[in-house]
Amino acid sequence: MIGIGFSGRKVSLEKLPGWEPESWGWHGDDGNTFCCQMTGKKYGPTFTTRDIIGCGINFMTGCAFFTKNGVHQGTAFRDLKDILVYPSVGMKRPNAQVTVNFGQTPFVYDIDDMIRRERAAITEEINRTSISSLHTQADESSFLKELVAQFFAHNGFVETAKAFADEVRAESRALQTGTGTETSHSEISLEEDLDASNRQQIRAAIMDGDIDKALKRTNAFYPQVLQDHSHVYFRLRCQKFVEMIRQTAEILESSPTKQAKFSNGHGSADTDTEQVQMDVDDSKNEAEDWDRMEMEEDDTSVKYQELLEDTLRYGQVLKQEFQDDPSTDGAFKEIFSLFMYEDPRKSPQAHLLDRAGRVPVAEELNSAILCMLFPLLCDLRCTSDLYRCILMEEQYHWANHPPPQ
């Protein structure tokens, strides 16, 4: 029995890839893939001795794939952005041996051809895009400047946006000197800066785990967004449940009985008198310490129980609110399973508690807000992502990891 995949640095080496949080794998005995849990999903054929298995992650799309003897088996995992993983191989048979290839010899699967096809597909989609269907009155030059400005606004690059606006303004003045037709950019820049600041505050609240604050500010600044994007609202509500579960686990971990014992007076003493005094006071100090620990334990227990009850009530309200939406059943099953474990951080669903999970929630809400602020950006969302990939991600990737020639 063999499993091949990738894992985070904290994953135990005692189990096959895919059986634990932050671990993904394809198993040869049944052809199933395993994503951070013991339950597998049907994926591809089985594999065994002398088969050559490849594994790759497209970090631009967040998708992972496997190959068998040079044949691509399709997408195995999705939503793998912002993760740090390492190649992993697990074997159950004693004295089993494997040979690994990290690029020191040509791969059986033609990865270079895959890279060329990915880049060609992106370029083709960009070339097919016409601004004539966007009902814009701007010429091509003005349109591209607007697209760049929206890119800066999307990512919250306030200072860069200001510098870009100054450059556009200077160019406009140079071209329109004496015509009196120059458009004022200061008011537009001020409004965009304010929106960027609002979105940054909302994002910061989510990244801090304060979902209530994020919801409050979103409703205050952009009240229509959550009504128009119910799936984003649902994700935020689920994230609050996850944050509450995390808080219960952290309270339990901070219990005084789980912390280091107090010192019993083994410090140095300059004189015999001081040592004697310390010995006399030891029993009194130790009793006071234990009394204090018991009081703290009681307080912690009360806080833990109260938060646990609050979390349960919140989950019930959440389930009732979305009971008529069958598309939420999978998400509910996943997050509610955390309740089954005394320490959810050691459960098969522990990956849900990873703070990195806040990132896609923040980005999805940010995208929804931008669709309202910049309809053009919403129309060009796919194309803008392609420009972003080419201008930023590909430049960084190929500069640091050039494909083999």
Coordinates of C-alpha atoms in Angstrom, one line a residue, residues 80-343:
L80 CA -4.8 25.1 -2.6
K81 CA -3.7 28.7 -2.7
D82 CA -1.6 30.2 0.1
I83 CA -0.3 26.9 1.4
L84 CA 3.3 25.7 2.1
V85 CA 3.6 22.0 1.4
Y86 CA 6.3 19.4 0.9
P87 CA 6.3 16.2 -1.3
S88 CA 5.2 13.2 0.7
V89 CA 5.4 9.5 0.1
G90 CA 4.0 6.9 2.5
M91 CA 4.3 3.1 2.4
K92 CA 2.8 0.3 4.5
R93 CA 5.0 -2.5 3.3
P94 CA 8.3 -3.1 5.2
N95 CA 11.5 -2.7 3.3
A96 CA 9.7 -1.1 0.3
Q97 CA 11.7 1.2 -1.9
V98 CA 10.9 4.1 -4.1
T99 CA 12.9 6.3 -6.5
V100 CA 12.0 10.0 -6.6
N101 CA 12.7 12.6 -9.3
F102 CA 12.5 16.3 -8.5
G103 CA 13.7 17.4 -11.9
Q104 CA 17.2 16.0 -12.0
T105 CA 16.1 13.9 -14.9
P106 CA 13.3 14.6 -17.5
F107 CA 9.8 13.7 -16.2
V108 CA 7.8 11.0 -17.9
Y109 CA 4.9 13.5 -18.1
D110 CA 5.6 16.4 -20.4
I111 CA 5.3 19.2 -17.9
D112 CA 7.0 21.7 -20.3
D113 CA 4.2 21.2 -22.8
M114 CA 1.6 21.7 -20.0
I115 CA 3.2 25.0 -19.1
R116 CA 3.2 26.1 -22.7
R117 CA -0.5 25.2 -23.1
E118 CA -1.4 27.1 -19.9
R119 CA 0.4 30.2 -21.0
A120 CA -1.0 30.0 -24.6
A121 CA -4.6 29.6 -23.2
I122 CA -4.2 32.7 -21.1
T123 CA -2.8 34.8 -23.9
E124 CA -5.5 33.6 -26.3
E125 CA -8.3 34.5 -23.8
I126 CA -6.8 38.0 -23.4
N127 CA -6.5 38.4 -27.2
R128 CA -10.1 37.4 -27.6
T129 CA -11.4 40.1 -25.2
S130 CA -12.9 43.1 -26.9
I131 CA -13.8 46.3 -25.0
S132 CA -16.5 47.1 -27.6
S133 CA -18.9 44.8 -25.6
L134 CA -18.4 46.8 -22.4
H135 CA -20.4 49.8 -23.4
T136 CA -17.6 52.1 -22.5
Q137 CA -17.2 55.6 -24.1
A138 CA -13.4 55.6 -23.4
D139 CA -10.8 55.0 -26.1
E140 CA -8.4 52.1 -25.8
S141 CA -5.7 54.2 -24.0
S142 CA -8.2 55.6 -21.4
F143 CA -9.7 52.2 -21.0
L144 CA -6.4 50.6 -20.2
K145 CA -5.6 53.3 -17.7
E146 CA -9.0 52.7 -16.0
L147 CA -8.2 49.0 -15.9
V148 CA -4.9 49.6 -14.3
A149 CA -6.5 52.0 -11.8
Q150 CA -9.1 49.3 -10.9
F151 CA -6.3 46.8 -10.4
F152 CA -4.6 49.0 -7.9
A153 CA -7.9 49.7 -6.1
H154 CA -8.7 46.0 -6.0
N155 CA -5.5 45.2 -4.2
G156 CA -5.6 48.2 -1.9
F157 CA -2.4 49.7 -3.3
V158 CA -3.4 53.2 -2.1
E159 CA -0.1 54.9 -2.5
T160 CA 0.6 53.3 -5.9
A161 CA -2.9 54.4 -7.0
K162 CA -2.1 58.0 -6.0
A163 CA 1.2 57.9 -7.9
F164 CA -0.6 56.5 -10.9
A165 CA -3.3 59.2 -10.7
D166 CA -0.6 61.9 -10.5
E167 CA 1.1 60.5 -13.6
V168 CA -2.2 60.3 -15.5
R169 CA -3.0 63.8 -14.5
A170 CA 0.4 65.2 -15.5
E171 CA 0.0 63.4 -18.9
S172 CA -3.5 64.8 -19.3
R173 CA -2.3 68.4 -18.6
A174 CA 0.6 68.0 -21.0
L175 CA -1.8 66.9 -23.8
Q176 CA -4.6 69.4 -23.0
T177 CA -2.7 72.5 -22.1
G178 CA -4.8 75.6 -22.8
T179 CA -8.0 73.6 -23.7
G180 CA -9.7 73.9 -20.4
T181 CA -11.2 70.5 -20.7
E182 CA -9.1 68.7 -18.2
T183 CA -11.1 66.4 -15.9
S184 CA -10.5 66.8 -12.2
H185 CA -8.9 63.7 -10.7
S186 CA -8.7 64.8 -7.0
E187 CA -12.3 64.0 -6.1
I188 CA -12.2 60.7 -7.8
S189 CA -8.9 59.8 -6.1
L190 CA -10.3 60.8 -2.7
E191 CA -13.4 58.7 -3.1
E192 CA -11.3 55.7 -4.2
D193 CA -9.0 56.2 -1.3
L194 CA -11.9 56.2 1.1
D195 CA -13.3 53.0 -0.4
A196 CA -9.8 51.4 -0.2
S197 CA -9.6 52.4 3.4
N198 CA -13.0 50.9 4.2
R199 CA -12.2 47.7 2.5
Q200 CA -8.9 47.4 4.3
Q201 CA -10.7 47.8 7.6
I202 CA -13.2 45.1 6.7
R203 CA -10.4 42.8 5.6
A204 CA -8.4 43.5 8.8
A205 CA -11.4 42.5 10.9
I206 CA -11.8 39.2 9.1
M207 CA -8.0 38.5 9.3
D208 CA -8.3 39.2 13.1
G209 CA -11.2 36.7 13.3
D210 CA -13.7 39.4 14.3
I211 CA -16.4 38.5 11.9
D212 CA -19.0 40.6 13.7
K213 CA -17.0 43.7 13.1
A214 CA -16.5 42.8 9.5
L215 CA -20.3 42.3 9.1
K216 CA -21.0 45.6 10.9
R217 CA -18.7 47.6 8.7
T218 CA -19.8 46.0 5.5
N219 CA -23.4 46.8 6.3
A220 CA -22.5 50.3 7.3
F221 CA -20.3 51.1 4.2
Y222 CA -21.9 48.8 1.6
P223 CA -25.4 47.6 2.8
Q224 CA -26.4 46.1 -0.5
V225 CA -23.4 43.8 -0.9
L226 CA -24.4 41.0 1.4
Q227 CA -28.0 41.1 0.1
D228 CA -26.8 40.7 -3.5
H229 CA -24.2 38.1 -2.6
S230 CA -25.9 35.7 -0.2
H231 CA -23.2 33.1 -0.6
V232 CA -20.6 35.5 0.7
Y233 CA -22.8 36.3 3.7
F234 CA -23.2 32.5 4.3
R235 CA -19.4 32.1 4.3
L236 CA -18.9 34.9 6.8
R237 CA -21.5 33.4 9.1
C238 CA -19.8 30.0 8.9
Q239 CA -16.5 31.6 9.5
K240 CA -17.8 33.1 12.7
F241 CA -18.9 29.6 13.9
V242 CA -15.4 28.4 13.2
E243 CA -13.9 31.3 15.1
M244 CA -16.1 30.5 18.1
I245 CA -14.9 26.9 18.0
R246 CA -11.3 28.1 17.9
Q247 CA -11.9 30.3 21.0
T248 CA -13.3 27.4 23.0
A249 CA -10.2 25.3 22.1
E250 CA -7.9 28.1 23.1
I251 CA -9.7 28.6 26.4
L252 CA -9.4 24.9 27.2
E253 CA -5.7 25.1 26.3
S254 CA -5.1 28.1 28.6
S255 CA -6.5 26.2 31.6
P256 CA -4.1 26.6 34.6
T257 CA -3.9 22.8 35.1
K258 CA -2.3 22.5 31.6
Q259 CA 0.4 25.1 32.4
A260 CA 3.7 24.6 34.0
K261 CA 3.8 24.1 37.8
F262 CA 4.9 26.9 40.0
S263 CA 8.4 27.0 41.3
N264 CA 8.9 25.5 44.8
G265 CA 11.6 27.9 45.9
H266 CA 14.7 26.4 44.3
G267 CA 16.3 29.8 43.7
S268 CA 19.7 30.8 45.0
A269 CA 20.1 32.2 48.5
D270 CA 23.0 34.4 49.8
T271 CA 22.8 33.3 53.4
D272 CA 21.6 30.4 55.5
T273 CA 19.0 32.7 57.1
E274 CA 17.4 33.4 53.7
Q275 CA 17.3 29.7 52.9
V276 CA 15.6 28.9 56.2
Q277 CA 13.1 31.6 55.6
M278 CA 12.4 30.3 52.2
D279 CA 11.8 26.8 53.4
V280 CA 9.4 28.0 56.1
D281 CA 7.4 30.0 53.6
D282 CA 7.3 27.2 51.0
S283 CA 4.2 25.4 52.3
K284 CA 2.3 28.7 52.7
N285 CA 3.2 29.9 49.2
E286 CA 2.5 26.5 47.6
A287 CA -1.0 26.5 49.2
E288 CA -1.7 30.0 48.0
D289 CA -0.5 29.1 44.5
W290 CA -2.8 26.0 44.4
D291 CA -5.8 28.1 45.7
R292 CA -5.2 30.7 43.0
M293 CA -4.9 27.9 40.3
E294 CA -8.2 26.4 41.5
M295 CA -9.9 29.8 41.3
E296 CA -8.5 30.4 37.8
E297 CA -9.6 26.9 36.8
D298 CA -13.1 27.6 38.0
D299 CA -13.2 30.9 36.0
T300 CA -11.8 29.2 32.9
S301 CA -14.3 26.4 33.2
V302 CA -17.2 28.9 33.4
K303 CA -15.9 30.8 30.4
Y304 CA -15.4 27.6 28.4
Q305 CA -18.9 26.4 29.2
E306 CA -20.5 29.8 28.4
L307 CA -18.8 30.0 25.1
L308 CA -19.6 26.4 24.2
E309 CA -23.3 27.1 24.9
D310 CA -23.1 30.3 22.9
T311 CA -21.5 28.5 20.0
L312 CA -24.2 25.8 20.1
R313 CA -27.0 28.3 20.0
Y314 CA -25.3 30.2 17.2
G315 CA -25.0 27.0 15.2
Q316 CA -28.6 26.3 15.7
V317 CA -29.7 29.8 14.6
L318 CA -27.3 29.5 11.6
K319 CA -28.7 26.1 10.5
Q320 CA -32.3 27.4 10.9
E321 CA -31.5 30.5 8.8
F322 CA -30.3 28.5 5.9
Q323 CA -32.5 25.4 6.3
D324 CA -34.2 26.0 2.9
D325 CA -30.9 26.1 1.0
P326 CA -29.7 22.5 0.2
S327 CA -26.4 23.8 -1.2
T328 CA -25.3 24.6 2.4
D329 CA -25.6 21.0 3.7
G330 CA -22.0 20.1 2.9
A331 CA -20.6 23.2 4.6
F332 CA -22.8 22.5 7.7
K333 CA -21.7 18.9 7.9
E334 CA -18.1 20.0 7.8
I335 CA -18.1 22.8 10.3
F336 CA -20.5 21.1 12.7
S337 CA -18.3 18.0 12.9
L338 CA -15.9 20.1 14.9
F339 CA -18.3 19.8 17.8
M340 CA -17.8 16.1 18.0
Y341 CA -14.3 16.4 19.5
E342 CA -13.1 17.6 22.9
D343 CA -10.1 19.3 21.1

